[in-house]
PDB file of C-alpha atoms in Angstrom:
ATOM      1  CA  GLN A   1     -10.933  13.997  -5.176  1.00 72.00           C
ATOM      2  CA  ALA A   2      -8.852  12.197  -2.587  1.00 81.00           C
ATOM      3  CA  GLN A   3      -6.079  12.834  -0.135  1.00 89.00           C
ATOM      4  CA  LEU A   4      -3.651  10.242   1.133  1.00 93.00           C
ATOM      5  CA  VAL A   5      -1.201  10.703   3.975  1.00 95.00           C
ATOM      6  CA  GLU A   6       1.375   8.084   4.908  1.00 97.00           C
ATOM      7  CA  SER A   7       3.039   7.669   8.289  1.00 97.00           C
ATOM      8  CA  GLY A   8       5.099   5.116  10.168  1.00 98.00           C
ATOM      9  CA  GLY A   9       8.330   5.107   8.214  1.00 97.00           C
ATOM     10  CA  GLY A  10      11.695   5.069   9.914  1.00 97.00           C
ATOM     11  CA  SER A  11      14.999   3.273  10.336  1.00 98.00           C
ATOM     12  CA  VAL A  12      15.246  -0.294  11.553  1.00 98.00           C
ATOM     13  CA  GLN A  13      17.802  -3.051  11.601  1.00 98.00           C
ATOM     14  CA  VAL A  14      17.644  -6.171   9.497  1.00 98.00           C
ATOM     15  CA  GLY A  15      14.944  -8.483  10.778  1.00 98.00           C
ATOM     16  CA  GLY A  16      12.994  -5.670  12.383  1.00 98.00           C
ATOM     17  CA  SER A  17       9.416  -4.558  11.799  1.00 98.00           C
ATOM     18  CA  LEU A  18       7.549  -1.405  10.873  1.00 98.00           C
ATOM     19  CA  ARG A  19       3.898  -0.629  10.329  1.00 98.00           C
ATOM     20  CA  LEU A  20       3.015   1.969   7.736  1.00 98.00           C
ATOM     21  CA  SER A  21      -0.325   3.732   7.797  1.00 98.00           C
ATOM     22  CA  CYS A  22      -2.186   5.428   4.976  1.00 96.00           C
ATOM     23  CA  ALA A  23      -5.077   7.679   5.928  1.00 94.00           C
ATOM     24  CA  VAL A  24      -7.357   7.962   2.915  1.00 89.00           C
ATOM     25  CA  SER A  25      -9.869  10.703   2.348  1.00 86.00           C
ATOM     26  CA  LEU A  26     -11.870   9.475  -0.637  1.00 72.00           C
ATOM     27  CA  SER A  27     -15.498  10.184  -1.375  1.00 65.00           C
ATOM     28  CA  ARG A  28     -17.891   7.306  -0.724  1.00 60.00           C
ATOM     29  CA  TRP A  29     -15.029   5.265   0.674  1.00 57.00           C
ATOM     30  CA  SER A  30     -17.152   2.443   2.016  1.00 51.00           C
ATOM     31  CA  TYR A  31     -19.298   1.989  -1.065  1.00 52.00           C
ATOM     32  CA  ASN A  32     -17.135   2.408  -4.115  1.00 66.00           C
ATOM     33  CA  ASN A  33     -14.894  -0.242  -5.559  1.00 75.00           C
ATOM     34  CA  ASN A  34     -11.601   1.144  -4.345  1.00 86.00           C
ATOM     35  CA  CYS A  35      -8.091  -0.187  -4.520  1.00 91.00           C
ATOM     36  CA  VAL A  36      -5.418   1.074  -2.179  1.00 93.00           C
ATOM     37  CA  ALA A  37      -1.869   0.030  -2.858  1.00 96.00           C
ATOM     38  CA  TRP A  38       1.553   0.478  -1.375  1.00 98.00           C
ATOM     39  CA  PHE A  39       4.324   1.212  -3.853  1.00 98.00           C
ATOM     40  CA  ARG A  40       7.986   1.680  -3.140  1.00 98.00           C
ATOM     41  CA  GLN A  41      10.835   3.303  -4.945  1.00 98.00           C
ATOM     42  CA  ALA A  42      14.439   2.687  -4.063  1.00 98.00           C
ATOM     43  CA  GLN A  43      17.115   5.081  -5.170  1.00 96.00           C
ATOM     44  CA  GLY A  44      17.858   4.610  -8.849  1.00 96.00           C
ATOM     45  CA  LYS A  45      15.061   2.097  -9.357  1.00 97.00           C
ATOM     46  CA  GLU A  46      11.576   2.109 -10.797  1.00 97.00           C
ATOM     47  CA  ARG A  47       8.592   2.522  -8.544  1.00 97.00           C
ATOM     48  CA  GLU A  48       7.001  -0.863  -7.917  1.00 97.00           C
ATOM     49  CA  ALA A  49       3.764  -2.014  -6.363  1.00 97.00           C
ATOM     50  CA  VAL A  50       4.359  -3.984  -3.184  1.00 98.00           C
ATOM     51  CA  ALA A  51       0.861  -4.794  -1.981  1.00 98.00           C
ATOM     52  CA  ALA A  52      -2.715  -3.786  -2.669  1.00 97.00           C
ATOM     53  CA  ILE A  53      -6.120  -4.262  -1.158  1.00 95.00           C
ATOM     54  CA  TYR A  54      -9.546  -4.080  -2.746  1.00 92.00           C
ATOM     55  CA  THR A  55     -12.177  -2.458  -0.530  1.00 87.00           C
ATOM     56  CA  GLY A  56     -15.366  -3.479  -2.325  1.00 83.00           C
ATOM     57  CA  ARG A  57     -17.767  -6.157  -1.110  1.00 84.00           C
ATOM     58  CA  ASP A  58     -17.384  -8.183  -4.320  1.00 86.00           C
ATOM     59  CA  LYS A  59     -13.709  -8.866  -3.710  1.00 86.00           C
ATOM     60  CA  ILE A  60     -12.011 -11.994  -4.991  1.00 86.00           C
ATOM     61  CA  GLY A  61     -10.686 -14.098  -2.113  1.00 87.00           C
ATOM     62  CA  ASP A  62      -9.519 -11.786   0.666  1.00 90.00           C
ATOM     63  CA  GLY A  63      -8.960  -8.951  -1.794  1.00 92.00           C
ATOM     64  CA  THR A  64      -5.225  -8.627  -1.124  1.00 95.00           C
ATOM     65  CA  TYR A  65      -2.320  -8.790  -3.535  1.00 96.00           C
ATOM     66  CA  TYR A  66       1.448  -8.991  -2.942  1.00 97.00           C
ATOM     67  CA  ILE A  67       4.620  -9.162  -4.963  1.00 97.00           C
ATOM     68  CA  ASP A  68       6.573 -12.366  -4.457  1.00 97.00           C
ATOM     69  CA  SER A  69       9.463 -10.743  -2.613  1.00 97.00           C
ATOM     70  CA  VAL A  70       7.256  -9.637   0.294  1.00 98.00           C
ATOM     71  CA  LYS A  71       4.841 -12.558   0.546  1.00 97.00           C
ATOM     72  CA  GLY A  72       4.902 -13.987   4.046  1.00 97.00           C
ATOM     73  CA  ARG A  73       6.634 -10.879   5.425  1.00 98.00           C
ATOM     74  CA  PHE A  74       4.258  -8.001   4.638  1.00 98.00           C
ATOM     75  CA  THR A  75       0.561  -7.798   5.400  1.00 98.00           C
ATOM     76  CA  ILE A  76      -1.806  -5.180   4.035  1.00 97.00           C
ATOM     77  CA  SER A  77      -5.003  -4.523   5.946  1.00 95.00           C
ATOM     78  CA  LEU A  78      -7.901  -2.124   6.023  1.00 91.00           C
ATOM     79  CA  ASP A  79      -9.734  -0.356   8.820  1.00 90.00           C
ATOM     80  CA  ASN A  80     -12.931   0.920   7.242  1.00 83.00           C
ATOM     81  CA  ALA A  81     -13.967   2.805  10.368  1.00 85.00           C
ATOM     82  CA  LYS A  82     -10.771   4.848  10.213  1.00 89.00           C
ATOM     83  CA  ASN A  83     -10.447   4.976   6.392  1.00 88.00           C
ATOM     84  CA  THR A  84      -6.916   3.724   6.920  1.00 92.00           C
ATOM     85  CA  VAL A  85      -4.845   1.098   5.169  1.00 94.00           C
ATOM     86  CA  TYR A  86      -1.890  -0.447   6.954  1.00 97.00           C
ATOM     87  CA  LEU A  87       1.196  -2.232   5.735  1.00 98.00           C
ATOM     88  CA  GLN A  88       2.746  -4.391   8.418  1.00 98.00           C
ATOM     89  CA  MET A  89       6.315  -5.158   7.423  1.00 98.00           C
ATOM     90  CA  ASN A  90       8.162  -7.918   9.249  1.00 98.00           C
ATOM     91  CA  THR A  91      11.558  -9.534   8.791  1.00 98.00           C
ATOM     92  CA  LEU A  92      12.778  -6.469   6.970  1.00 98.00           C
ATOM     93  CA  LYS A  93      15.755  -6.724   4.649  1.00 98.00           C
ATOM     94  CA  PRO A  94      18.150  -4.091   3.263  1.00 97.00           C
ATOM     95  CA  ASP A  95      16.411  -4.507  -0.129  1.00 97.00           C
ATOM     96  CA  ASP A  96      13.231  -3.154   1.468  1.00 98.00           C
ATOM     97  CA  THR A  97      14.893   0.243   1.867  1.00 98.00           C
ATOM     98  CA  ALA A  98      12.889   2.722  -0.183  1.00 98.00           C
ATOM     99  CA  THR A  99      10.391   5.519  -0.132  1.00 98.00           C
ATOM    100  CA  TYR A 100       6.971   3.957   0.333  1.00 98.00           C
ATOM    101  CA  TYR A 101       3.949   5.544  -1.290  1.00 98.00           C
ATOM    102  CA  CYS A 102       0.279   4.947  -0.743  1.00 97.00           C
ATOM    103  CA  ALA A 103      -1.895   5.114  -3.852  1.00 95.00           C
ATOM    104  CA  ALA A 104      -5.613   4.774  -4.464  1.00 91.00           C
ATOM    105  CA  VAL A 105      -8.122   4.498  -7.247  1.00 88.00           C
ATOM    106  CA  GLY A 106     -11.884   4.186  -7.114  1.00 82.00           C
ATOM    107  CA  GLY A 107     -14.717   2.850  -9.219  1.00 76.00           C
ATOM    108  CA  GLY A 108     -12.815   0.107 -11.026  1.00 78.00           C
ATOM    109  CA  PRO A 109     -13.104  -3.675 -11.424  1.00 86.00           C
ATOM    110  CA  PRO A 110     -13.300  -5.987  -8.375  1.00 87.00           C
ATOM    111  CA  TYR A 111      -9.540  -6.495  -8.231  1.00 89.00           C
ATOM    112  CA  CYS A 112      -6.403  -4.386  -8.008  1.00 92.00           C
ATOM    113  CA  ARG A 113      -3.868  -3.754 -10.736  1.00 92.00           C
ATOM    114  CA  GLY A 114      -0.178  -3.245 -10.097  1.00 90.00           C
ATOM    115  CA  GLY A 115       0.800  -0.520 -12.530  1.00 93.00           C
ATOM    116  CA  ARG A 116       1.772   2.938 -11.502  1.00 93.00           C
ATOM    117  CA  ASN A 117      -0.631   4.413 -14.066  1.00 93.00           C
ATOM    118  CA  ASP A 118      -3.516   2.398 -12.624  1.00 93.00           C
ATOM    119  CA  TYR A 119      -3.712   4.684  -9.590  1.00 93.00           C
ATOM    120  CA  ALA A 120      -5.107   8.195  -9.610  1.00 90.00           C
ATOM    121  CA  TYR A 121      -4.222   9.448  -6.150  1.00 91.00           C
ATOM    122  CA  TRP A 122      -0.892   9.405  -4.355  1.00 95.00           C
ATOM    123  CA  GLY A 123       0.494  10.318  -0.974  1.00 96.00           C
ATOM    124  CA  PRO A 124       3.797  12.175  -0.540  1.00 97.00           C
ATOM    125  CA  GLY A 125       5.644   9.065   0.655  1.00 97.00           C
ATOM    126  CA  THR A 126       7.418   7.916   3.785  1.00 98.00           C
ATOM    127  CA  GLU A 127      11.007   6.733   4.074  1.00 98.00           C
ATOM    128  CA  VAL A 128      11.970   3.258   5.210  1.00 98.00           C
ATOM    129  CA  THR A 129      15.610   2.416   5.848  1.00 98.00           C
ATOM    130  CA  VAL A 130      16.765  -1.074   6.783  1.00 98.00           C
ATOM    131  CA  SER A 131      20.359  -1.338   7.921  1.00 97.00           C
ATOM    132  CA  SER A 132      22.522  -4.354   8.607  1.00 91.00           C
TER     133      SER A 132
END
């Protein structure tokens, strides 16, 4: 069982920044092989994975994954002490406008997958609007 709660969404102008937070309540957080991902869904579009982070100690590289369109602009990070995953979003563009969802899955392989069906737990979402 897990609970995820997102925060930090809002409205910004093009080029601005936002930091999203995802507070995760997941059993044995620090010891299981967990993936926490940020997805987004724009109006009329499919939900897509934006970034993910693997929390296990056997991670590959730094354990982070990004889609090409956000590489260099978004950074996903983990605070184990707070059971919180952050998504720092810089140089925001109108195409980044969407509802952002935090998702998690535990006990899997030492890497994160990007499919919606790969994640068992979801937060309610937080809105991000980027205006020009």
